Short mmCIF file of C-alpha atoms and ligand atoms in Angstrom, two decimals:
data_model
loop_
_atom_site.label_atom_id
_atom_site.label_comp_id
_atom_site.label_asym_id
_atom_site.label_seq_id
_atom_site.Cartn_x
_atom_site.Cartn_y
_atom_site.Cartn_z
CA MET A 1 -14.39 -17.13 -15.70
CA ASP A 2 -17.63 -17.50 -15.07
CA LYS A 3 -18.75 -15.05 -12.06
CA ASP A 4 -21.18 -17.81 -10.53
CA LYS A 5 -18.68 -19.68 -9.64
CA ALA A 6 -16.38 -17.64 -8.17
CA VAL A 7 -15.83 -18.83 -4.47
CA ASN A 8 -17.45 -16.32 -1.99
CA TYR A 9 -14.09 -15.37 0.12
CA ALA A 10 -10.71 -15.97 -0.56
CA VAL A 11 -6.89 -14.21 0.79
CA GLY A 12 -3.78 -13.21 -0.16
CA TYR A 13 -0.88 -12.39 2.00
CA ALA A 14 2.61 -10.40 0.50
CA PRO A 15 5.67 -9.35 2.91
CA GLY A 16 7.08 -6.04 2.93
CA LYS A 17 10.94 -5.91 2.64
CA VAL A 18 14.23 -3.54 3.20
CA ILE A 19 16.37 -2.69 0.44
CA LEU A 20 20.09 -2.93 1.68
CA VAL A 21 21.57 -0.67 -1.25
CA GLY A 22 20.31 0.23 -4.05
CA GLU A 23 17.33 2.81 -3.47
CA HIS A 24 17.99 5.10 -5.96
CA SER A 25 20.59 3.98 -8.00
CA ALA A 26 18.13 0.93 -9.26
CA VAL A 27 16.10 3.33 -10.62
CA TYR A 28 19.14 4.30 -13.21
CA GLY A 29 19.96 0.49 -13.72
CA HIS A 30 22.62 -0.25 -11.09
CA GLU A 31 22.18 -3.49 -8.92
CA ALA A 32 20.33 -2.86 -5.40
CA ILE A 33 19.79 -5.75 -2.59
CA ALA A 34 16.91 -6.20 -0.67
CA LEU A 35 15.34 -8.69 1.24
CA PRO A 36 11.51 -9.70 2.52
CA ILE A 37 10.67 -9.08 6.36
CA ASP A 38 8.70 -10.98 8.64
CA ALA A 39 5.98 -7.74 8.50
CA GLY A 40 3.34 -7.54 5.69
CA VAL A 41 0.01 -7.18 4.30
CA ARG A 42 -2.76 -9.59 4.16
CA VAL A 43 -6.10 -8.74 1.75
CA ALA A 44 -9.48 -10.56 1.57
CA ILE A 45 -12.06 -10.75 -0.78
CA THR A 46 -15.37 -11.05 -0.51
CA ARG A 47 -18.44 -10.84 -2.19
CA LEU A 48 -20.67 -6.70 -2.09
CA GLY A 49 -23.88 -7.57 -0.75
CA LEU A 50 -25.11 -4.78 -2.47
CA LYS A 51 -23.85 -3.71 -6.22
CA ASN A 52 -22.57 -0.05 -5.56
CA GLY A 53 -18.54 -1.31 -5.23
CA PRO A 54 -15.91 -2.06 -5.43
CA SER A 55 -14.58 -0.94 -2.08
CA ILE A 56 -11.43 -0.93 -0.23
CA ARG A 57 -11.94 -1.28 3.63
CA GLY A 58 -9.05 -1.52 5.54
CA LEU A 59 -8.66 -2.67 9.25
CA GLY A 60 -6.33 -2.40 11.85
CA SER A 61 -3.24 -0.35 11.48
CA PHE A 62 -3.07 -0.75 7.76
CA PHE A 63 -5.33 1.98 6.48
CA MET A 64 -6.16 3.03 9.96
CA GLY A 65 -10.19 2.13 9.54
CA GLN A 66 -10.67 3.83 6.38
CA THR A 67 -13.12 2.96 3.85
CA PHE A 68 -12.16 3.38 0.25
CA TYR A 69 -15.09 3.82 -2.63
CA PHE A 70 -14.32 3.59 -5.77
CA ASP A 71 -15.39 7.28 -7.03
CA ARG A 72 -16.33 6.99 -11.03
CA SER A 73 -16.00 10.69 -11.55
CA SER A 74 -12.37 11.11 -10.43
CA THR A 75 -9.09 10.01 -12.31
CA GLN A 76 -7.12 11.68 -9.70
CA GLY A 77 -6.99 9.88 -6.67
CA ILE A 78 -4.92 7.16 -6.37
CA ILE A 79 -7.30 4.49 -4.75
CA SER A 80 -9.57 5.61 -7.85
CA GLN A 81 -6.85 4.96 -10.43
CA VAL A 82 -5.68 1.48 -8.85
CA PHE A 83 -9.55 0.41 -8.95
CA GLN A 84 -10.12 1.75 -12.98
CA TYR A 85 -7.15 -0.20 -13.48
CA LEU A 86 -8.35 -3.41 -11.37
CA MET A 87 -11.81 -2.60 -13.32
CA ASP A 88 -9.92 -2.58 -17.15
CA LYS A 89 -8.06 -5.90 -16.06
CA PHE A 90 -10.55 -8.02 -14.77
CA GLY A 91 -13.98 -6.65 -15.92
CA PRO A 92 -17.52 -6.35 -14.15
CA ARG A 93 -17.25 -8.92 -11.96
CA MET A 94 -14.91 -6.22 -10.00
CA GLN A 95 -17.85 -4.07 -9.30
CA GLU A 96 -19.23 -7.24 -6.77
CA VAL A 97 -16.15 -7.23 -4.36
CA GLU A 98 -15.10 -5.69 -1.61
CA ILE A 99 -11.49 -5.76 -0.57
CA ILE A 100 -10.02 -6.23 3.05
CA VAL A 101 -7.08 -5.03 3.90
CA ASP A 102 -4.75 -5.85 6.96
CA GLY A 103 -1.75 -5.92 8.02
CA ASP A 104 1.35 -4.89 10.58
CA LEU A 105 3.68 -3.17 8.14
CA PRO A 106 3.70 0.54 8.90
CA ARG A 107 2.56 2.54 5.13
CA GLY A 108 4.23 5.40 3.55
CA HIS A 109 7.61 4.27 5.00
CA GLY A 110 9.68 3.13 2.34
CA LEU A 111 9.17 -1.11 3.90
CA GLY A 112 7.17 -1.56 -0.04
CA SER A 113 3.61 -1.39 1.83
CA SER A 114 2.21 -0.27 -1.78
CA ALA A 115 3.79 -3.00 -3.37
CA ALA A 116 2.54 -5.60 -0.44
CA PHE A 117 -0.81 -4.07 -0.87
CA SER A 118 -0.88 -4.76 -4.78
CA VAL A 119 0.89 -8.34 -4.69
CA SER A 120 -1.61 -9.47 -1.68
CA LEU A 121 -4.33 -7.73 -3.57
CA LEU A 122 -3.15 -9.76 -6.66
CA ARG A 123 -3.09 -13.25 -5.09
CA ALA A 124 -6.77 -12.74 -3.12
CA LEU A 125 -8.13 -11.74 -6.70
CA SER A 126 -6.73 -14.45 -8.36
CA ASN A 127 -7.95 -17.06 -5.74
CA TYR A 128 -11.09 -15.36 -5.85
CA PHE A 129 -12.25 -15.52 -9.17
CA SER A 130 -10.27 -19.00 -9.50
CA LEU A 131 -7.41 -17.45 -12.20
CA GLN A 132 -4.44 -19.04 -11.12
CA PHE A 133 -1.88 -16.66 -11.27
CA GLY A 134 1.28 -17.37 -11.27
CA ASP A 135 4.36 -15.03 -10.16
CA ALA A 136 4.76 -13.95 -13.78
CA ASP A 137 1.13 -12.15 -14.02
CA ILE A 138 0.97 -11.26 -10.16
CA ALA A 139 4.48 -9.52 -11.87
CA PHE A 140 2.91 -8.03 -14.46
CA HIS A 141 -0.16 -6.61 -12.66
CA ALA A 142 1.88 -5.54 -9.69
CA HIS A 143 4.41 -3.45 -11.65
CA ALA A 144 1.43 -1.77 -13.48
CA LEU A 145 -0.08 -1.03 -10.12
CA GLU A 146 3.34 0.19 -8.44
CA ASN A 147 3.36 2.53 -11.71
CA ILE A 148 0.31 4.36 -10.45
CA PHE A 149 1.41 4.15 -6.38
CA HIS A 150 5.11 5.72 -7.11
CA GLY A 151 5.01 7.07 -10.80
CA ARG A 152 7.77 4.98 -12.98
CA SER A 153 8.99 2.23 -10.58
CA SER A 154 12.55 0.31 -11.52
CA GLY A 155 10.44 -2.99 -10.11
CA LEU A 156 12.49 -3.44 -6.48
CA ASP A 157 10.01 -3.53 -4.24
CA HIS A 158 7.04 -5.94 -6.00
CA THR A 159 10.07 -8.59 -6.74
CA VAL A 160 11.09 -8.81 -3.88
CA VAL A 161 7.87 -9.48 -2.18
CA ILE A 162 7.11 -12.02 -4.94
CA LYS A 163 10.36 -13.88 -4.46
CA ASP A 164 9.84 -13.33 -0.87
CA GLN A 165 13.79 -14.06 -0.49
CA ALA A 166 16.89 -12.26 -0.85
CA ILE A 167 17.75 -10.71 -4.22
CA SER A 168 20.22 -9.03 -6.22
CA PHE A 169 18.54 -6.52 -8.67
CA GLN A 170 19.07 -4.56 -11.33
CA ARG A 171 17.00 -3.32 -14.14
CA ILE A 172 18.55 -1.98 -17.70
CA LYS A 173 15.74 -0.72 -20.02
CA GLU A 174 13.10 -2.85 -20.35
CA GLU A 175 15.01 -6.49 -18.99
CA MET A 176 15.59 -7.07 -15.21
CA LYS A 177 18.53 -9.31 -13.75
CA ILE A 178 17.17 -11.04 -10.88
CA GLU A 179 19.11 -13.70 -8.77
CA ILE A 180 18.29 -15.20 -5.43
CA ILE A 181 20.45 -14.58 -2.97
CA GLU A 182 20.88 -18.27 -0.04
CA LEU A 183 21.66 -16.24 3.31
CA LYS A 184 24.34 -18.65 5.21
CA VAL A 185 23.25 -16.91 8.53
CA PRO A 186 19.65 -15.45 9.30
CA ILE A 187 19.19 -11.28 9.17
CA SER A 188 18.09 -9.64 12.06
CA LEU A 189 17.62 -5.67 12.29
CA VAL A 190 15.46 -3.34 13.96
CA ILE A 191 13.54 -0.86 12.44
CA GLY A 192 13.75 2.37 12.91
CA LEU A 193 10.46 4.96 11.81
CA ALA A 194 11.35 8.53 11.42
CA GLY A 195 7.21 9.12 10.26
CA PRO A 196 5.72 8.95 6.72
CA HIS A 197 8.13 9.82 3.65
CA ASP A 198 7.18 12.64 1.55
CA GLY A 199 6.25 9.69 -1.54
CA THR A 200 8.79 7.71 -3.46
CA LYS A 201 7.48 9.85 -6.92
CA ASN A 202 8.22 13.08 -5.23
CA ALA A 203 11.96 11.32 -3.86
CA VAL A 204 12.97 10.38 -7.42
CA ALA A 205 11.79 13.19 -9.11
CA LYS A 206 13.36 15.53 -6.66
CA LEU A 207 16.39 13.36 -6.98
CA PHE A 208 16.21 13.31 -11.36
CA GLU A 209 16.39 17.30 -10.89
CA ARG A 210 19.36 17.64 -8.61
CA LYS A 211 21.18 14.85 -10.97
CA LYS A 212 20.52 16.40 -14.20
CA ARG A 213 22.59 20.12 -12.68
CA MET A 214 25.37 17.72 -11.48
CA GLN A 215 25.17 14.66 -14.15
CA LYS A 216 28.97 13.50 -13.43
CA ILE A 217 29.12 13.85 -9.59
CA TYR A 218 25.42 11.65 -9.19
CA ASP A 219 27.08 9.47 -11.43
CA HIS A 220 29.86 8.49 -9.81
CA ILE A 221 27.94 8.10 -6.41
CA PHE A 222 25.84 5.84 -8.59
CA LEU A 223 28.67 3.50 -9.51
CA GLY A 224 29.41 3.19 -5.93
CA LEU A 225 26.56 1.61 -4.71
CA ASN A 226 26.49 -0.03 -7.05
CA GLY A 227 29.88 -1.73 -5.93
CA ILE A 228 28.73 -1.93 -2.72
CA ALA A 229 25.86 -3.99 -3.83
CA ILE A 230 28.22 -6.57 -5.26
CA GLU A 231 30.51 -6.52 -2.00
CA ILE A 232 27.06 -7.27 0.29
CA LYS A 233 25.57 -9.94 -2.01
CA GLN A 234 29.16 -11.44 -1.33
CA ALA A 235 28.84 -10.59 2.77
CA LEU A 236 25.04 -11.97 2.46
CA LEU A 237 26.51 -15.14 0.36
CA ASP A 238 29.84 -15.57 3.41
CA GLY A 239 27.46 -14.90 6.17
CA ASN A 240 30.03 -11.86 7.10
CA MET A 241 27.88 -9.63 9.18
CA ALA A 242 30.56 -7.06 10.40
CA LYS A 243 31.59 -6.66 6.47
CA MET A 244 27.91 -5.99 5.63
CA GLY A 245 27.56 -3.41 8.60
CA GLU A 246 30.52 -1.43 7.38
CA LEU A 247 29.12 -1.42 3.89
CA MET A 248 25.52 -0.25 5.00
CA ASN A 249 26.79 2.28 7.02
CA ILE A 250 28.96 3.69 3.81
CA ALA A 251 25.82 3.13 1.62
CA HIS A 252 24.31 5.23 3.90
CA GLY A 253 26.84 8.00 3.42
CA TYR A 254 26.21 7.79 0.00
CA LEU A 255 22.41 8.51 0.50
CA CYS A 256 23.20 11.38 2.64
CA ALA A 257 25.15 12.53 -0.29
CA LEU A 258 22.49 12.26 -2.32
CA GLY A 259 20.53 14.45 -0.25
CA VAL A 260 17.51 11.84 0.49
CA SER A 261 18.24 11.33 4.57
CA THR A 262 16.78 13.03 6.92
CA THR A 263 18.42 14.59 10.61
CA GLU A 264 15.82 12.00 12.38
CA ILE A 265 17.04 9.07 10.40
CA ASP A 266 20.33 10.34 10.28
CA HIS A 267 19.85 10.12 14.44
CA LEU A 268 18.58 7.02 14.73
CA CYS A 269 21.52 5.44 12.78
CA SER A 270 23.70 7.10 15.69
CA ILE A 271 21.47 5.52 18.62
CA ALA A 272 21.52 2.37 17.18
CA LYS A 273 25.53 2.12 16.20
CA ASN A 274 25.99 3.58 20.47
CA GLN A 275 24.29 0.62 20.86
CA GLY A 276 25.82 -1.86 19.20
CA ALA A 277 24.13 -2.29 15.69
CA LEU A 278 27.13 -3.73 13.25
CA GLY A 279 25.79 -0.83 10.57
CA ALA A 280 22.81 1.50 9.76
CA LYS A 281 21.32 2.89 7.54
CA ILE A 282 18.11 4.59 5.34
CA THR A 283 16.39 2.09 3.50
CA GLY A 284 13.70 3.09 0.96
CA ALA A 285 13.11 6.51 -0.85
CA GLY A 286 14.15 8.54 2.18
CA GLY A 287 12.90 12.08 2.72
CA GLY A 288 11.93 10.35 6.11
CA GLY A 289 10.19 6.59 6.31
CA ALA A 290 12.91 3.87 8.17
CA MET A 291 16.21 3.68 7.98
CA ILE A 292 17.49 -0.57 9.16
CA ALA A 293 19.84 -1.21 11.82
CA LEU A 294 22.12 -4.54 11.93
CA ALA A 295 21.16 -5.61 15.30
CA ASN A 296 24.08 -8.28 15.57
CA GLY A 297 22.49 -9.38 19.04
CA ASN A 298 21.68 -6.17 20.21
CA GLU A 299 17.70 -5.83 18.80
CA ASP A 300 16.35 -4.93 23.01
CA ALA A 301 19.26 -2.45 23.33
CA ILE A 302 18.72 -0.85 20.25
CA LEU A 303 14.69 -0.83 20.08
CA SER A 304 14.18 0.22 23.82
CA ALA A 305 17.14 3.28 23.02
CA PHE A 306 14.26 4.14 20.10
CA ASN A 307 11.29 4.31 21.99
CA SER A 308 13.07 6.30 24.40
CA ALA A 309 14.21 8.50 21.58
CA GLY A 310 11.08 8.99 20.82
CA PHE A 311 11.29 7.07 17.71
CA MET A 312 8.38 3.94 17.17
CA ALA A 313 10.43 0.85 16.29
CA PHE A 314 10.29 -2.79 15.95
CA LYS A 315 12.44 -5.93 15.59
CA ALA A 316 12.04 -8.14 11.76
CA ALA A 317 13.68 -10.97 10.75
CA ALA A 318 14.63 -10.33 7.00
CA GLY A 319 15.44 -12.47 4.10
CA ALA A 320 13.46 -15.53 5.70
CA ASN A 321 10.81 -17.35 3.73
CA ASN A 322 7.61 -15.78 5.02
CA GLN A 323 5.28 -18.03 2.73
CA ASN A 324 4.42 -19.73 6.00
CA LEU A 325 2.94 -16.31 7.43
CA ARG A 326 0.12 -16.27 4.35
O1 LIG B 401 9.18 2.89 -2.46
P1 LIG B 401 10.52 2.78 -1.84
O2 LIG B 401 10.62 3.75 -0.50
O3 LIG B 401 10.68 1.47 -1.34
O4 LIG B 401 11.44 2.82 -2.53
C1 LIG B 401 11.74 2.27 -4.12
C2 LIG B 401 13.49 2.18 -4.52
C3 LIG B 401 13.60 3.57 -5.25
O5 LIG B 401 14.55 3.10 -5.76
C4 LIG B 401 13.91 4.57 -4.45
C5 LIG B 401 12.48 3.52 -5.89
C6 LIG B 401 12.37 2.42 -7.23
O6 LIG B 401 11.51 2.49 -8.04
O7 LIG B 401 13.47 1.66 -7.01
#
C-alpha cells in the first residue's frame, strides 16, 4: 500500500484474558479453557513528525508513561525485537509511526497483556495501513510477537484475545483445535493481584526442567488438568457454577503441585473462599501474577477482603464479547 494513502490516525483494541484451566498443560498438548475479560489494551497509531521512529509511548497505567525508541544497535531488548519484526513485515513505512498504548489491564500478571498489546497493535496497524487483516493474519503475526515475548508460546493467549469469546484450546504440534464455548450464564470474577510474575518464559522453562527429572509424575498431573478442562467445558455449557468452582479449586491444587503458585496467591484463594467464592485459582503462568475467584454474588465482599489484606484487585466480567469496547 502506498504510504501516502495511509490514514493519519488509527486505533485497535483487544481484551485481556483469564485461563480457567490449562495453563502449562497447554504447552504439552492438553486442553485448556480460557475466557476474555472486560479489561484490555488500546493502541493508537499516528504519523510521526520526525523520521526518527518508530516509538512506543505509554499512557495511563499500561506502560506507566514510558516511551520506548527503536534501538537499531540492540537485538536484545524485547521491544527492539518487536520493532525489528514489525519493520521486517511492514517495511520502511514503520519508521514513520508513533504507537500510543493505553489500557486498564495490569501488565505482567498473566492476564494476557502481551497478547492484548500485540493484537491491538496489529489491529491498529491494519487500520492505519489499510491492510484489511482478517483474524488469521492477526493470529499469524500475534503468534510471532508472542514468541518474542514468551519464548515458544502455545498460542492460547492470543487465540482467546482474538476470538473474544470463551474457548476450548488444544495445540498438538503445529495443529490448533479451537472450539467456541457458548456460555449459559455470565461469569463474574474478582481478580486478585499478587505482584508481577517472573515471566511466562521463565515459568515454562523452569517447569520443563522439573518435568524432565520426573516425567511420569508430571504427566499424571497434566492428564488430571486435561480431565478438568473437559469437565469445566461442560459446566460452562450447563451454567453449573458450583461444579465449575469445585473444578477450579482442584485445578489450583494441581498447579500448586506443579510448583507455580506462591504463598500470596494461596492466601488470596483462601480469602476468596472464606468470603463465599465458589472456587479460586491461580491464572496464567504463576510465580506471582494473578488469581481468579468465581464470585457467586460476593464480589464486593471478596474485593474488600483482598484490599484489606493489602492486595490490589478488580471485578471482571469474563467470557463476554468485548467488541463494543474497541
Ligand atoms: O502468559 P500467561 O501468564 O498468560 O501464561 C500463558 C499460559 C502458559 O500455558 C503458561 C503458556 C502458554 O504458552 O500456553
